[in-house]
Tab-separated table of C-alpha atoms in Angstrom:
chain	number	residue	atom	x	y	z
A	1	ASP	CA	234.250	212.482	-84.376
A	2	GLY	CA	234.589	209.603	-87.152
A	3	GLY	CA	234.374	206.412	-85.291
A	4	ILE	CA	232.369	202.992	-84.671
A	5	THR	CA	230.141	202.788	-81.524
A	6	GLN	CA	228.820	199.826	-79.936
A	7	SER	CA	226.297	199.768	-77.259
A	8	PRO	CA	225.487	198.655	-74.807
A	9	LYS	CA	228.852	198.342	-73.112
A	10	TYR	CA	227.663	195.389	-71.088
A	11	LEU	CA	224.625	193.532	-71.188
A	12	PHE	CA	223.079	190.743	-69.088
A	13	ARG	CA	220.346	188.435	-70.357
A	14	LYS	CA	218.612	185.352	-69.074
A	15	GLU	CA	219.035	182.146	-71.025
A	16	GLY	CA	216.711	181.386	-73.912
A	17	GLN	CA	216.205	184.984	-74.680
A	18	ASN	CA	217.702	186.514	-78.140
A	19	VAL	CA	219.557	189.792	-77.952
A	20	THR	CA	220.827	192.367	-80.545
A	21	LEU	CA	224.003	194.222	-79.994
A	22	SER	CA	224.310	197.410	-81.948
A	23	CYS	CA	227.173	198.599	-83.987
A	24	GLU	CA	227.311	201.925	-85.975
A	25	GLN	CA	230.010	203.526	-87.969
A	26	ASN	CA	230.512	207.087	-89.696
A	27	LEU	CA	233.555	206.444	-91.412
A	28	ASN	CA	231.601	205.576	-94.577
A	29	HIS	CA	233.470	202.278	-94.594
A	30	ASP	CA	232.073	199.540	-97.112
A	31	ALA	CA	232.739	196.481	-95.082
A	32	MET	CA	231.844	195.699	-91.495
A	33	TYR	CA	232.466	192.870	-89.213
A	34	TRP	CA	231.442	191.134	-86.032
A	35	TYR	CA	234.007	188.905	-83.801
A	36	ARG	CA	233.906	186.939	-80.449
A	37	GLN	CA	236.481	187.170	-78.211
A	38	ASP	CA	236.565	184.701	-75.230
A	39	PRO	CA	238.938	184.816	-72.205
A	40	GLY	CA	242.525	184.746	-73.038
A	41	GLN	CA	241.893	183.747	-76.596
A	42	GLY	CA	242.256	185.508	-79.871
A	43	LEU	CA	239.157	186.829	-81.830
A	44	ARG	CA	237.213	184.710	-84.237
A	45	LEU	CA	234.740	185.907	-87.218
A	46	ILE	CA	231.244	185.416	-86.888
A	47	TYR	CA	229.892	187.484	-89.817
A	48	TYR	CA	230.948	189.870	-92.222
A	49	SER	CA	229.424	192.337	-94.483
A	50	GLN	CA	231.147	193.824	-97.739
A	51	ILE	CA	228.354	195.886	-99.086
A	52	VAL	CA	224.971	196.888	-98.055
A	53	ASN	CA	222.433	194.212	-98.518
A	54	ASP	CA	224.752	191.420	-98.539
A	55	PHE	CA	226.748	189.644	-95.511
A	56	GLN	CA	228.661	186.118	-95.254
A	57	LYS	CA	229.099	183.571	-92.588
A	58	GLY	CA	232.382	183.698	-90.716
A	59	ASP	CA	234.122	180.951	-88.764
A	60	ILE	CA	231.786	180.667	-86.124
A	61	ALA	CA	228.376	181.637	-87.544
A	62	GLU	CA	226.078	179.268	-85.833
A	63	GLY	CA	223.596	180.642	-83.247
A	64	TYR	CA	224.059	184.075	-84.817
A	65	SER	CA	222.095	186.487	-87.529
A	66	VAL	CA	222.935	189.861	-88.835
A	67	SER	CA	221.448	192.529	-91.237
A	68	ARG	CA	222.905	194.798	-93.161
A	69	GLU	CA	220.191	197.506	-94.408
A	70	LYS	CA	222.426	200.675	-93.798
A	71	LYS	CA	226.070	201.495	-94.790
A	72	GLU	CA	226.408	202.712	-91.264
A	73	SER	CA	224.827	200.021	-89.348
A	74	PHE	CA	225.424	196.288	-88.959
A	75	PRO	CA	223.343	194.732	-85.866
A	76	LEU	CA	224.092	191.398	-84.736
A	77	THR	CA	221.830	188.978	-82.968
A	78	VAL	CA	222.704	186.315	-80.278
A	79	THR	CA	219.831	183.804	-80.735
A	80	SER	CA	219.075	181.074	-78.160
A	81	ALA	CA	220.323	178.832	-80.416
A	82	GLN	CA	223.870	179.658	-79.553
A	83	LYS	CA	225.240	177.202	-76.970
A	84	ASN	CA	227.897	179.535	-75.081
A	85	PRO	CA	226.723	183.143	-75.918
A	86	THR	CA	228.544	184.833	-73.002
A	87	ALA	CA	231.698	186.621	-74.602
A	88	PHE	CA	233.043	189.941	-75.590
A	89	TYR	CA	231.807	190.973	-78.814
A	90	LEU	CA	233.831	193.324	-81.310
A	91	CYS	CA	232.462	195.183	-84.272
A	92	ALA	CA	235.135	196.528	-86.641
A	93	SER	CA	234.809	198.222	-90.228
A	94	SER	CA	237.354	198.657	-93.301
A	95	ARG	CA	237.142	201.070	-96.166
A	96	GLU	CA	237.180	198.595	-98.954
A	97	GLY	CA	234.755	196.109	-99.407
A	98	TYR	CA	236.365	193.128	-100.513
A	99	GLY	CA	239.656	191.498	-99.003
A	100	PHE	CA	239.580	192.256	-95.202
A	101	TYR	CA	241.438	195.294	-95.634
A	102	GLU	CA	242.865	197.431	-92.427
A	103	GLN	CA	240.239	197.010	-89.909
A	104	TYR	CA	239.175	199.530	-87.249
A	105	PHE	CA	237.229	198.176	-84.086
A	106	GLY	CA	234.675	199.573	-81.689
A	107	PRO	CA	235.011	199.448	-77.833
A	108	GLY	CA	233.002	196.066	-77.677
A	109	THR	CA	230.062	194.791	-75.865
A	110	ARG	CA	230.520	192.554	-72.789
A	111	LEU	CA	227.513	189.946	-73.074
A	112	THR	CA	226.754	187.666	-70.083
A	113	VAL	CA	223.729	185.200	-70.228
A	114	THR	CA	222.972	183.388	-67.094
B	1	GLY	CA	241.989	175.078	-91.113
B	2	ILE	CA	245.081	177.832	-91.000
B	3	GLN	CA	247.060	177.925	-87.717
B	4	VAL	CA	248.462	181.186	-86.405
B	5	GLU	CA	251.055	180.973	-83.986
B	6	GLN	CA	252.407	183.889	-81.773
B	7	SER	CA	255.235	183.988	-79.520
B	8	PRO	CA	256.057	184.620	-76.825
B	9	PRO	CA	252.494	184.007	-75.386
B	10	ASP	CA	253.661	186.409	-72.298
B	11	LEU	CA	256.453	188.638	-72.267
B	12	ILE	CA	257.422	190.985	-69.026
B	13	LEU	CA	259.945	193.770	-69.585
B	14	GLN	CA	261.524	196.696	-67.654
B	15	GLU	CA	260.903	199.988	-68.915
B	16	GLY	CA	263.258	201.377	-71.525
B	17	ALA	CA	263.671	197.986	-72.965
B	18	ASN	CA	263.438	196.613	-76.487
B	19	SER	CA	261.240	193.515	-77.705
B	20	THR	CA	260.461	191.342	-80.622
B	21	LEU	CA	257.222	189.633	-81.126
B	22	ARG	CA	256.751	187.131	-83.848
B	23	CYS	CA	253.698	185.661	-85.762
B	24	ASN	CA	253.891	182.469	-87.747
B	25	PHE	CA	251.141	181.545	-90.037
B	26	SER	CA	250.752	178.003	-91.368
B	27	ASP	CA	249.380	178.777	-94.838
B	28	SER	CA	249.469	181.916	-97.117
B	29	VAL	CA	247.796	184.811	-95.816
B	30	ASN	CA	246.589	188.382	-96.982
B	31	ASN	CA	246.472	191.587	-95.660
B	32	LEU	CA	248.448	190.886	-92.286
B	33	GLN	CA	247.876	193.197	-89.509
B	34	TRP	CA	249.036	193.871	-86.288
B	35	PHE	CA	246.925	194.996	-83.005
B	36	HIS	CA	246.963	196.473	-79.678
B	37	GLN	CA	244.211	195.585	-76.887
B	38	ASN	CA	244.243	197.721	-74.079
B	39	PRO	CA	243.302	196.427	-70.537
B	40	TRP	CA	239.436	197.686	-71.236
B	41	GLY	CA	239.371	195.443	-74.310
B	42	GLN	CA	239.553	198.521	-77.018
B	43	LEU	CA	241.751	197.197	-80.085
B	44	ILE	CA	243.918	199.448	-82.083
B	45	ASN	CA	245.406	198.927	-85.386
B	46	LEU	CA	249.065	199.231	-85.248
B	47	PHE	CA	249.968	198.248	-88.560
B	48	TYR	CA	248.814	196.746	-92.042
B	49	ILE	CA	251.576	195.051	-93.238
B	50	PRO	CA	250.959	192.701	-96.009
B	51	SER	CA	254.688	192.694	-96.518
B	52	GLY	CA	257.781	194.859	-96.435
B	53	THR	CA	258.748	196.796	-93.386
B	54	LYS	CA	256.957	199.882	-91.778
B	55	GLN	CA	257.981	202.029	-88.798
B	56	ASN	CA	255.805	204.288	-86.381
B	57	GLY	CA	257.656	205.920	-83.847
B	58	ARG	CA	259.195	203.361	-81.484
B	59	LEU	CA	257.150	200.292	-83.146
B	60	SER	CA	258.164	198.928	-86.517
B	61	ALA	CA	256.738	195.833	-88.030
B	62	THR	CA	258.441	193.437	-90.623
B	63	THR	CA	256.357	190.810	-92.797
B	64	VAL	CA	258.144	187.909	-94.825
B	65	ALA	CA	254.804	186.814	-96.790
B	66	THR	CA	257.106	184.053	-98.810
B	67	GLU	CA	258.093	182.817	-95.494
B	68	ARG	CA	254.553	183.346	-93.641
B	69	TYR	CA	255.973	185.163	-90.890
B	70	SER	CA	255.711	188.499	-89.186
B	71	LEU	CA	257.438	190.475	-86.520
B	72	LEU	CA	256.774	193.386	-84.364
B	73	TYR	CA	259.622	195.435	-82.787
B	74	ILE	CA	258.714	197.457	-79.976
B	75	SER	CA	261.801	199.631	-78.888
B	76	SER	CA	262.373	201.764	-75.582
B	77	SER	CA	259.167	200.419	-74.172
B	78	GLN	CA	256.854	202.306	-71.888
B	79	THR	CA	253.994	201.447	-69.443
B	80	THR	CA	251.557	202.273	-71.482
B	81	ASP	CA	252.515	199.519	-74.199
B	82	SER	CA	251.333	196.830	-71.620
B	83	GLY	CA	248.295	194.864	-73.247
B	84	VAL	CA	247.840	192.226	-75.629
B	85	TYR	CA	249.349	192.332	-78.968
B	86	PHE	CA	247.546	190.375	-81.698
B	87	CYS	CA	248.660	189.565	-85.316
B	88	ALA	CA	245.795	188.562	-87.998
B	89	GLY	CA	245.541	187.684	-91.675
B	90	ALA	CA	242.922	187.169	-94.199
B	91	TYR	CA	242.860	183.718	-95.358
B	92	ASN	CA	240.991	182.657	-98.787
B	93	ASN	CA	239.277	186.362	-98.743
B	94	ASN	CA	236.475	184.775	-96.754
B	95	ASP	CA	238.418	184.621	-93.131
B	96	MET	CA	240.201	186.528	-91.071
B	97	ARG	CA	242.384	184.602	-88.433
B	98	PHE	CA	243.734	185.914	-85.321
B	99	GLY	CA	246.635	184.404	-83.106
B	100	ALA	CA	246.004	184.068	-79.569
B	101	GLY	CA	248.136	187.147	-78.764
B	102	THR	CA	251.102	187.834	-76.844
B	103	ARG	CA	250.514	189.413	-73.408
B	104	LEU	CA	253.244	192.434	-72.711
B	105	THR	CA	253.724	193.798	-69.082
B	106	VAL	CA	256.195	196.796	-68.865
B	107	LYS	CA	257.056	197.130	-65.310
B	108	PRO	CA	258.200	201.065	-64.347
């Protein structure tokens, strides 16, 4: 089955720790994206990658880091510098690399930092 | 920055009713899309609709790019249509902006 997987579904961390969220796709899509969703709000773009070994900051990149070493994988690290890390994190991908075309989402990871 | 306004913010319908959801953009966007988020958080892409009209079963969407708005029509609503509907558009080819969503509840 083709799709996007995110793991884990729920993640709990202590304040001050870095944590890495996984995102894998087997759709052979060029572009991948990370979004953050807070309760009752829309999604906000954290980082995006339009091609392997390249990525760009989105609207709220501060306190986050990413890598894109393989086409299939786009992990997101939430660092201790992120002031309010507790949120629902969603990964997406799209076939074309440039232009934010039709996006498909993974099931998300709910991160709680205490 | 660009503002994306969705209306209404909340909508309650009886099963079988029709509805129209609206999305307004404060500036020109590209690659407008509509999504449905189910109660477990999964987002499903409903329409990729930069302009014109598309239909998929009971759902249809229309985007008038020159007037910076898009409409999502749901006909003969079912309880499984409940959830949050988001519109989103690409801005300056370096950002994707989402609205705050319309929360739809369909009662049996």
